[in-house]
PDB file of C-alpha atoms in Angstrom:
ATOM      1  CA  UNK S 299      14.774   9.906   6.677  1.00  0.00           C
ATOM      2  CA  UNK S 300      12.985   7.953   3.954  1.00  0.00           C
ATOM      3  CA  UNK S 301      11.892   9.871   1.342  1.00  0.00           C
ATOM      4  CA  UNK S 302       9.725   9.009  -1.636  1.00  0.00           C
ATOM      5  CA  UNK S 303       8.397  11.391  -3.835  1.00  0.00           C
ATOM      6  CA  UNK S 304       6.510  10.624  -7.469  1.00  0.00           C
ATOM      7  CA  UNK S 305       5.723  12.528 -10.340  1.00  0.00           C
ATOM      8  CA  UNK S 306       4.791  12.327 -14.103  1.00  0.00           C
ATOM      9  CA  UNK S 307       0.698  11.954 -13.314  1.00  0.00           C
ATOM     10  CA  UNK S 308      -1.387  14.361 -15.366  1.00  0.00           C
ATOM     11  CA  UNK S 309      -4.084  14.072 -17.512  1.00  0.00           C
ATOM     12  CA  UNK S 310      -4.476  11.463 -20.361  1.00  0.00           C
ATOM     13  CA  UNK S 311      -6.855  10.436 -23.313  1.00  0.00           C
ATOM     14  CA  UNK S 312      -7.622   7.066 -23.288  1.00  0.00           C
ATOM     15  CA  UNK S 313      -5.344   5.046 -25.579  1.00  0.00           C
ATOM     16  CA  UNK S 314      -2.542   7.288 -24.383  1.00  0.00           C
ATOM     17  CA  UNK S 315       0.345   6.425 -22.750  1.00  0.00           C
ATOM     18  CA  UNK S 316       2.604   8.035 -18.891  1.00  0.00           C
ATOM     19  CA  UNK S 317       5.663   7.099 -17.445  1.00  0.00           C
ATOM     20  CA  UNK S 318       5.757   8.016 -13.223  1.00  0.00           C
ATOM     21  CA  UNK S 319       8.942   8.184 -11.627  1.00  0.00           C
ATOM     22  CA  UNK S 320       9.799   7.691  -8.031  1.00  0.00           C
ATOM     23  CA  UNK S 321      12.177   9.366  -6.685  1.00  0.00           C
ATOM     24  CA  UNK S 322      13.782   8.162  -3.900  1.00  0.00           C
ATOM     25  CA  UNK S 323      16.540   9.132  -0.809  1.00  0.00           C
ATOM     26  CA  UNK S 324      17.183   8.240   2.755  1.00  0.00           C
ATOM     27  CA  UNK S 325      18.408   4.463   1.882  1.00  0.00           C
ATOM     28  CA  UNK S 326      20.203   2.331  -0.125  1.00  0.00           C
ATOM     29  CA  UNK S 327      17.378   2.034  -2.427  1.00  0.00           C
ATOM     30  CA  UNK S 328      19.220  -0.319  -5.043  1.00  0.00           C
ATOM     31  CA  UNK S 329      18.755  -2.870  -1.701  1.00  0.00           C
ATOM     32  CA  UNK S 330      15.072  -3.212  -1.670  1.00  0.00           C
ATOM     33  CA  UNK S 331      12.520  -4.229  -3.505  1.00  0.00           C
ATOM     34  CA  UNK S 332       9.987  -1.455  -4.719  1.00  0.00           C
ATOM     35  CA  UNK S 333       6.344  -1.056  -6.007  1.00  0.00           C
ATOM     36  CA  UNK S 334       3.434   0.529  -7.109  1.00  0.00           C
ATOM     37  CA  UNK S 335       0.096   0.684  -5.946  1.00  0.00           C
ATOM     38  CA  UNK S 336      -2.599   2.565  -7.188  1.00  0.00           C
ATOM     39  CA  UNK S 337      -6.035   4.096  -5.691  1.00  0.00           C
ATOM     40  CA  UNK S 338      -9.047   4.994  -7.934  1.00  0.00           C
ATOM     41  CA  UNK S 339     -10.638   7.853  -6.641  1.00  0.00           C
ATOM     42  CA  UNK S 340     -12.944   7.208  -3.645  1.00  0.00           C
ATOM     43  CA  UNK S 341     -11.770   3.757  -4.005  1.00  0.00           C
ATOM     44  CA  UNK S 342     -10.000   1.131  -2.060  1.00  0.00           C
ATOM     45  CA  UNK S 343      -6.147   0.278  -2.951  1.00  0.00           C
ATOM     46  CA  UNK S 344      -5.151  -1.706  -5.928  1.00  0.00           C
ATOM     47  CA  UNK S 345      -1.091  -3.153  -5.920  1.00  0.00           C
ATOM     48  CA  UNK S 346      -0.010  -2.527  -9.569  1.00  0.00           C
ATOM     49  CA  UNK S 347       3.327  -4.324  -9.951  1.00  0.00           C
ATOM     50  CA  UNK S 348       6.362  -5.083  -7.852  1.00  0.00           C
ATOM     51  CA  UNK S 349      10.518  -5.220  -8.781  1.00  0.00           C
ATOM     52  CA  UNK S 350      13.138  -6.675  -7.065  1.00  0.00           C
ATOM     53  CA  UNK S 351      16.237  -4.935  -5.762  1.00  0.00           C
ATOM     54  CA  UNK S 352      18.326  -5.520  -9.033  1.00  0.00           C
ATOM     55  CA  UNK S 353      15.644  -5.154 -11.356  1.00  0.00           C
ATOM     56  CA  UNK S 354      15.659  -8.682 -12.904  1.00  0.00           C
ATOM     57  CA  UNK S 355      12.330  -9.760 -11.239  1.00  0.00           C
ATOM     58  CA  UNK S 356       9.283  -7.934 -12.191  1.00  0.00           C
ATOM     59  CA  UNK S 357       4.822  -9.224 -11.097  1.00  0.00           C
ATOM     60  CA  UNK S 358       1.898  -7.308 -12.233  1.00  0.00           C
ATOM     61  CA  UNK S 359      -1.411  -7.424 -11.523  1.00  0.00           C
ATOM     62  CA  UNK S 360      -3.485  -8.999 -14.098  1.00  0.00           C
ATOM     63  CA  UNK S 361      -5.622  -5.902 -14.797  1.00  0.00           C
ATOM     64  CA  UNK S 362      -2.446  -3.971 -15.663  1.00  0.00           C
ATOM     65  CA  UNK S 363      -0.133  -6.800 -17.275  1.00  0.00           C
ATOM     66  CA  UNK S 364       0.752  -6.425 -21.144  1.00  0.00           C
ATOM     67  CA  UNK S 365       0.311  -2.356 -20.691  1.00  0.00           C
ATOM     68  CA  UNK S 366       2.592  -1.389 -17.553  1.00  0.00           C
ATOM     69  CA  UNK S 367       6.360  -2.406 -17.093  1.00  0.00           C
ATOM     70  CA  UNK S 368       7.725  -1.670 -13.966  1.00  0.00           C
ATOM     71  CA  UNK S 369      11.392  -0.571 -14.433  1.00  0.00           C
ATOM     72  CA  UNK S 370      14.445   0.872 -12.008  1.00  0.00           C
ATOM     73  CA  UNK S 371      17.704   3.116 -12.001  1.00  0.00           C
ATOM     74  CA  UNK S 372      19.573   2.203  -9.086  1.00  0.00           C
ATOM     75  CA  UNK S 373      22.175   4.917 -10.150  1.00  0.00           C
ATOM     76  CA  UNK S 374      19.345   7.813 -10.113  1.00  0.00           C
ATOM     77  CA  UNK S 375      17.916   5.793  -6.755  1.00  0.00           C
ATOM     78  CA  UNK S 376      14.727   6.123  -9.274  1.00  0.00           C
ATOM     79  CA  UNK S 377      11.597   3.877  -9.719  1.00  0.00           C
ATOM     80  CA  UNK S 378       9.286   4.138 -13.098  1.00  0.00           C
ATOM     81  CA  UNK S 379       6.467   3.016 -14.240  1.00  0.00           C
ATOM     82  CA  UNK S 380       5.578   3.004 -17.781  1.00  0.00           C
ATOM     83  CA  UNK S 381       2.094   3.151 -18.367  1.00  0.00           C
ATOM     84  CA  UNK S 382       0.554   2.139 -21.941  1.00  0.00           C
ATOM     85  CA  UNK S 383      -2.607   1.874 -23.492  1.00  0.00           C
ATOM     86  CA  UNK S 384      -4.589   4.047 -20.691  1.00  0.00           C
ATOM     87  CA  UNK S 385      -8.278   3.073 -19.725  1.00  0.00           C
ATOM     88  CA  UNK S 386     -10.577   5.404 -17.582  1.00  0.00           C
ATOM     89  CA  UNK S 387      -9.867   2.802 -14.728  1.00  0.00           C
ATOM     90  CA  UNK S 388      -6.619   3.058 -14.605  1.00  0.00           C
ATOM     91  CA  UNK S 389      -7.331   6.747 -13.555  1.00  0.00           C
ATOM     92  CA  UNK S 390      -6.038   6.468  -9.551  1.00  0.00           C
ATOM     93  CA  UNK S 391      -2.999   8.187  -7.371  1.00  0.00           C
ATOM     94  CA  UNK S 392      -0.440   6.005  -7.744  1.00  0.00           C
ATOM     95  CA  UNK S 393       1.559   5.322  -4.840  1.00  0.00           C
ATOM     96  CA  UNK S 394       5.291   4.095  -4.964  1.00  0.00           C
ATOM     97  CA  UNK S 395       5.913   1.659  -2.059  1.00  0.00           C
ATOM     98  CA  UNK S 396       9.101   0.344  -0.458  1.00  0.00           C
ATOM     99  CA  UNK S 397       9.447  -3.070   0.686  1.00  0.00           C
ATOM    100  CA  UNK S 398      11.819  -4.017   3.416  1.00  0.00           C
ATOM    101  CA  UNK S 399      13.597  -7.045   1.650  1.00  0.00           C
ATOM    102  CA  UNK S 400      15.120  -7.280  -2.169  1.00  0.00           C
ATOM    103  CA  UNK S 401      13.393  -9.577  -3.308  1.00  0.00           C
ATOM    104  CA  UNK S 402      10.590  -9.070  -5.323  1.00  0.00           C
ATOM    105  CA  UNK S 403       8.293 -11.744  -3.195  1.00  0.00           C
ATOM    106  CA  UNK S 404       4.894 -10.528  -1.790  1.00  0.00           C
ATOM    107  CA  UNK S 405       5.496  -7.815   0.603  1.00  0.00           C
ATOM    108  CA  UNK S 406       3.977  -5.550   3.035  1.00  0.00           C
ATOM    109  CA  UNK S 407       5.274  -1.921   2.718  1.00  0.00           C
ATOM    110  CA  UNK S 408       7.706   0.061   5.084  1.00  0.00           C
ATOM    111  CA  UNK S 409       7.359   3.215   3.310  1.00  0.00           C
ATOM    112  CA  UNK S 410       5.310   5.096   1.071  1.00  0.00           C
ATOM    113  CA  UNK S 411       5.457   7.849  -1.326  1.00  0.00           C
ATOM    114  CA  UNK S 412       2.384  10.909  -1.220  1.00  0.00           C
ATOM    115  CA  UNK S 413       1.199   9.824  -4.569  1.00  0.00           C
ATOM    116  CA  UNK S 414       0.763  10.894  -7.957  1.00  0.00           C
ATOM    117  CA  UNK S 415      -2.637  11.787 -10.116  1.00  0.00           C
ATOM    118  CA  UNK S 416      -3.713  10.065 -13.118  1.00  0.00           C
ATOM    119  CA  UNK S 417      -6.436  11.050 -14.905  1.00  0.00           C
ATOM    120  CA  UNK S 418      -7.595   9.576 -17.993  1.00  0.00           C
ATOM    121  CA  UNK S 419     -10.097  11.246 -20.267  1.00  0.00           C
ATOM    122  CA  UNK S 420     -10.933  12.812 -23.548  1.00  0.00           C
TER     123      UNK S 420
ATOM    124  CA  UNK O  37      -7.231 -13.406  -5.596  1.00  0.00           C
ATOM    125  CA  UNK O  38      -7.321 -13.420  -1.906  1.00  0.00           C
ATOM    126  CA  UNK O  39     -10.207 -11.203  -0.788  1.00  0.00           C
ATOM    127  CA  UNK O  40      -9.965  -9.404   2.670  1.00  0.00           C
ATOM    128  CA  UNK O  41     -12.797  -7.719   4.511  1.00  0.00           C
ATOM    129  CA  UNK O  42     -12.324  -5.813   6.975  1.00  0.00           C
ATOM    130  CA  UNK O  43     -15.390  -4.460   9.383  1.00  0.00           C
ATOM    131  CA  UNK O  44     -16.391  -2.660  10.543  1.00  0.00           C
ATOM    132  CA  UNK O  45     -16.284   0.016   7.380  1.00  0.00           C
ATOM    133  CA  UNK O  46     -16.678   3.097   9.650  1.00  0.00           C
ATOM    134  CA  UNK O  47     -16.638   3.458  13.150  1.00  0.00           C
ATOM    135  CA  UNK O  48     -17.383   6.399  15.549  1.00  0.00           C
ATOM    136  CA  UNK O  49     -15.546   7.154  18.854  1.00  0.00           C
ATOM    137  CA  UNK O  50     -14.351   9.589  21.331  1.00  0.00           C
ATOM    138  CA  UNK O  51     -10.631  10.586  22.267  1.00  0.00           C
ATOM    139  CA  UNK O  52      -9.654   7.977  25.405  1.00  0.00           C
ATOM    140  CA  UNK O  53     -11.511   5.217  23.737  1.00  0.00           C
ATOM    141  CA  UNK O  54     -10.051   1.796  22.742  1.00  0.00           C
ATOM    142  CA  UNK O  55     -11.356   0.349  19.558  1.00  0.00           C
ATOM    143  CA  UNK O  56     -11.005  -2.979  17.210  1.00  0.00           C
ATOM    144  CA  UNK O  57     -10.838  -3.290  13.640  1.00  0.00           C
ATOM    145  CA  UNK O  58     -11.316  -7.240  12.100  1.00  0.00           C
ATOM    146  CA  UNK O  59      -9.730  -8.348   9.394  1.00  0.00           C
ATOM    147  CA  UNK O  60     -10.845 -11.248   7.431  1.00  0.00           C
ATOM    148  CA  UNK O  61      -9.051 -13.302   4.566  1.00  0.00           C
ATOM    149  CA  UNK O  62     -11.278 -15.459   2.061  1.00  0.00           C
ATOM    150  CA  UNK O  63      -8.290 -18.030   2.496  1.00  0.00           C
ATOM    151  CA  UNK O  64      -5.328 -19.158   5.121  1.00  0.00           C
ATOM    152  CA  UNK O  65      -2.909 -16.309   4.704  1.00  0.00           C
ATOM    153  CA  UNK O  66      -0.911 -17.808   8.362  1.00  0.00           C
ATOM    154  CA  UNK O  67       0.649 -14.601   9.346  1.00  0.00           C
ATOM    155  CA  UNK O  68       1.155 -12.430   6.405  1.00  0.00           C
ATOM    156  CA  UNK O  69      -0.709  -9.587   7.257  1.00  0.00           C
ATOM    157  CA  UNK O  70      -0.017  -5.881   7.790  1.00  0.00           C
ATOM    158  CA  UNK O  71      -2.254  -2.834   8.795  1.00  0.00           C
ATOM    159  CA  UNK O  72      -1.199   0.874   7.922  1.00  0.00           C
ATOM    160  CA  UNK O  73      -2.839   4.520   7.992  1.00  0.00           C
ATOM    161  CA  UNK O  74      -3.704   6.781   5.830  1.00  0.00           C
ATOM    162  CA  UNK O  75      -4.839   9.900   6.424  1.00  0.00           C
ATOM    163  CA  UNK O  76      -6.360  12.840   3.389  1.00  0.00           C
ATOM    164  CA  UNK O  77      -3.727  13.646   1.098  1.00  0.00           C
ATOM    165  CA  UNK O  78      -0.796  12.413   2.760  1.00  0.00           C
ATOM    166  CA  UNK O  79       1.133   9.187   2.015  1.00  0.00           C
ATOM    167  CA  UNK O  80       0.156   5.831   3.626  1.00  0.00           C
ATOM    168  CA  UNK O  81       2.265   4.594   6.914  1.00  0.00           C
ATOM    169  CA  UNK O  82       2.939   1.242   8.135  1.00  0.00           C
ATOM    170  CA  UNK O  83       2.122   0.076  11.557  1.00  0.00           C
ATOM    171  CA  UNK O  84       1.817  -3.702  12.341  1.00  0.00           C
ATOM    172  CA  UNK O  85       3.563  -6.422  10.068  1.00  0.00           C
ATOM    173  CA  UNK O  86       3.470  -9.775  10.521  1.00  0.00           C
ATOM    174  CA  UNK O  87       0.174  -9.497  12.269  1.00  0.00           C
ATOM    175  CA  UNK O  88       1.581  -8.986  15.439  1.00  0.00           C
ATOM    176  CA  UNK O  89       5.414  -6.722  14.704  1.00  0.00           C
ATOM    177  CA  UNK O  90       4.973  -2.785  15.349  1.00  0.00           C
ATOM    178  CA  UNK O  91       6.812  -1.299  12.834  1.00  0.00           C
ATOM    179  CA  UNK O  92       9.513   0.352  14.013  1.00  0.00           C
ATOM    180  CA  UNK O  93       8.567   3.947  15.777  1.00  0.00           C
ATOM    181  CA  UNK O  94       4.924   3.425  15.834  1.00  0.00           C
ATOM    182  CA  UNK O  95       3.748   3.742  19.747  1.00  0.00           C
ATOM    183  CA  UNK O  96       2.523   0.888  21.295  1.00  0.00           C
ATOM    184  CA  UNK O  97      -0.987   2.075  21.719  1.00  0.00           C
ATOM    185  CA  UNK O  98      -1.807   0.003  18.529  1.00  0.00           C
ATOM    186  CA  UNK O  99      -1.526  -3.615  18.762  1.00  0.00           C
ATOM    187  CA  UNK O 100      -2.191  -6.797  15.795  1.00  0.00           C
ATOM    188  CA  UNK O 101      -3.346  -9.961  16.765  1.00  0.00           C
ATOM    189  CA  UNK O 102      -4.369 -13.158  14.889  1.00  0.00           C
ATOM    190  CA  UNK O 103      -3.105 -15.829  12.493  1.00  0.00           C
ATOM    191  CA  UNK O 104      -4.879 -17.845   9.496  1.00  0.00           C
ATOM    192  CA  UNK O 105      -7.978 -15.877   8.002  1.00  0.00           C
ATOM    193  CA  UNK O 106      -8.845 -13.744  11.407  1.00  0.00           C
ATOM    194  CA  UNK O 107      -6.925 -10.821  12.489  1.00  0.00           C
ATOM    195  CA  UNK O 108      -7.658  -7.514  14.775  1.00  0.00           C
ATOM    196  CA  UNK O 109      -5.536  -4.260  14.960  1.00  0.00           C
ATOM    197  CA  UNK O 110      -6.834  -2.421  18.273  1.00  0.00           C
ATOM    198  CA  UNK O 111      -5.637   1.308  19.063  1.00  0.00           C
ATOM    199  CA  UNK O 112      -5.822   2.036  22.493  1.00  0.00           C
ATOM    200  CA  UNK O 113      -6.280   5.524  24.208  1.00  0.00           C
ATOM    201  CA  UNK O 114      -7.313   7.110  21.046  1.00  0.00           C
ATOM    202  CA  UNK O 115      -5.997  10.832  20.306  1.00  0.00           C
ATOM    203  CA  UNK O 116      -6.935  13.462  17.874  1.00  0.00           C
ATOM    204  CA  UNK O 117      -4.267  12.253  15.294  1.00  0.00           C
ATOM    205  CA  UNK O 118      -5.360   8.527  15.376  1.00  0.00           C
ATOM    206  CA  UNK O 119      -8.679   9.302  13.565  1.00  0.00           C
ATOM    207  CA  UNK O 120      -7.694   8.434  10.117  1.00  0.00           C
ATOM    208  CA  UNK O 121      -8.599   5.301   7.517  1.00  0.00           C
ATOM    209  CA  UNK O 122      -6.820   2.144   8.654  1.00  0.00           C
ATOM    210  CA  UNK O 123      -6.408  -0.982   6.096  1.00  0.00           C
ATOM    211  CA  UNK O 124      -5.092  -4.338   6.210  1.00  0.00           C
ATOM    212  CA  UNK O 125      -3.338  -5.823   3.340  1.00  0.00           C
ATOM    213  CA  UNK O 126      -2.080  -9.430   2.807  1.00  0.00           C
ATOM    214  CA  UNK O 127       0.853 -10.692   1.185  1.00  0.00           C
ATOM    215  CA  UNK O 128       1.147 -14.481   1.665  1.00  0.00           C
ATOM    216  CA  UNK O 129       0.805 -14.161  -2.015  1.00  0.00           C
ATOM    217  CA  UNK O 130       0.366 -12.205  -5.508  1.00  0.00           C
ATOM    218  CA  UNK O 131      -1.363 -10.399  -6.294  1.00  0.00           C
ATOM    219  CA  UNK O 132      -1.171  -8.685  -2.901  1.00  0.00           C
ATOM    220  CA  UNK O 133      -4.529  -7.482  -1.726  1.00  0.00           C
ATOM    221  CA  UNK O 134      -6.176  -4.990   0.560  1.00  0.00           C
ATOM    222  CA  UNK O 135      -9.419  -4.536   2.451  1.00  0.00           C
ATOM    223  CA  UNK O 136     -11.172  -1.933   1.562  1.00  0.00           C
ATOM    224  CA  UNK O 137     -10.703   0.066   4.411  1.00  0.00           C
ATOM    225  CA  UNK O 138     -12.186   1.169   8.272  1.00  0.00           C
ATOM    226  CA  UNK O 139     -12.886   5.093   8.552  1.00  0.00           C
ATOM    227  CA  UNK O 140     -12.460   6.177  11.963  1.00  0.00           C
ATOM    228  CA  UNK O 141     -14.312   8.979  12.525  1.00  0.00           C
ATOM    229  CA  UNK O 142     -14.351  11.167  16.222  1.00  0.00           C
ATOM    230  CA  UNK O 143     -17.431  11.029  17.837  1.00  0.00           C
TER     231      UNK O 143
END
């Protein structure tokens, strides 16, 4: 059974900086592409970046580019996110997302992870 | 950015009914479209790829049609457990975009 499962949200002044981890079991996850989309609360969904199977192909939404880096451990079958220079809009669950090919070309989603909270204030 | 917009934004109906969602794309998006479910506090799941491919396990009560910048998902015989927030989501290209979502609601 696929199994994502993130962590590392919490709360966060603005300026501040989170990584979120993905962890994930139930395939070969160093065969797929993975990525992360986020959903402000009461809000619609926003995709946040997007990594190819090997790691050596990274996209990011223009809202988030310069700030986030997507990044992968294919030995720790573990996704991350590395989240700089926080904004209050960035505050969102943040979903991890599995794609059914390796590359990291525009995807739909197979799977997806419960989410994690963000919350960015002072 | 490709915008989609789906409608209706809520919709209100009774176990046994069958009920269509649109989908909309502000561009030609040919048949990259998918539809999932997501229901409070639990993690999204995928239903219809390719605007027309169940994904694999999900009963055949819901059904995608369409190609270009019009597209429907339709759940048939509607149970308890279908009554959830359904969106469609394109990715002919980045950055991948979503509608913003159809609540359905029992009546």
């Amino acid at each position: 059974e696929v199994q994502l499962l993130e962590s590392g949200g919490g709360l966060v002044q603005p300026g501040g900086s989170l990584r979120l981890s993905c962890a994930a079991s139930g395939f070969t996850f160093s065969s797929y592409a993975m990525s992360w989309v986020r959903q402000a609360p009461g809000k619609g969904l926003e995709w946040v970046s997007v990594i190819s199977n090997s790691g050596g192909s990274t996209y990011y939404a223009d809202s988030v580019k310069g700030r986030f880096t997507i990044s992968r451990d294919n030995s720790k079958n573990t996704l991350y996110l590395q989240m700089n220079s926080l904004r209050a809009e960035d505050a969102a669950v943040y979903y991890c997302a599995k794609a059914p090919y390796s590359s990291s070309w525009a995807s739909f989603f197979d799977y997806w992870g419960q989410g994690t909270l963000v919350t960015v204030s002072s | 950015d490709i915008q989609m917009t789906q409608s209706p934004s809520s919709l209100s109906a009774s176990v046994g009914d069958r009920v269509t969602i649109t989908c909309r794309a502000s561009q030609d998006i040919s048949n990259y479209l998918a539809w999932f479910q997501q229901k409070p506090g639990k993690a999204p799941k995928s239903l219809i790829y390719a605007a027309s491919s169940l994904q694999s396990g999900v009963p055949s009560k819901f059904s995608g049609s369409g190609s270009g910048t019009d597209f429907t998902l339709t759940i048939s015989s509607l149970q308890p457990e279908d009554f959830a927030t359904y969106y469609c989501q394109q990715y002919n290209s980045f950055p991948i975009t979503f509608g913003q979502g159809t609540r359905l609601e029992i009546k």
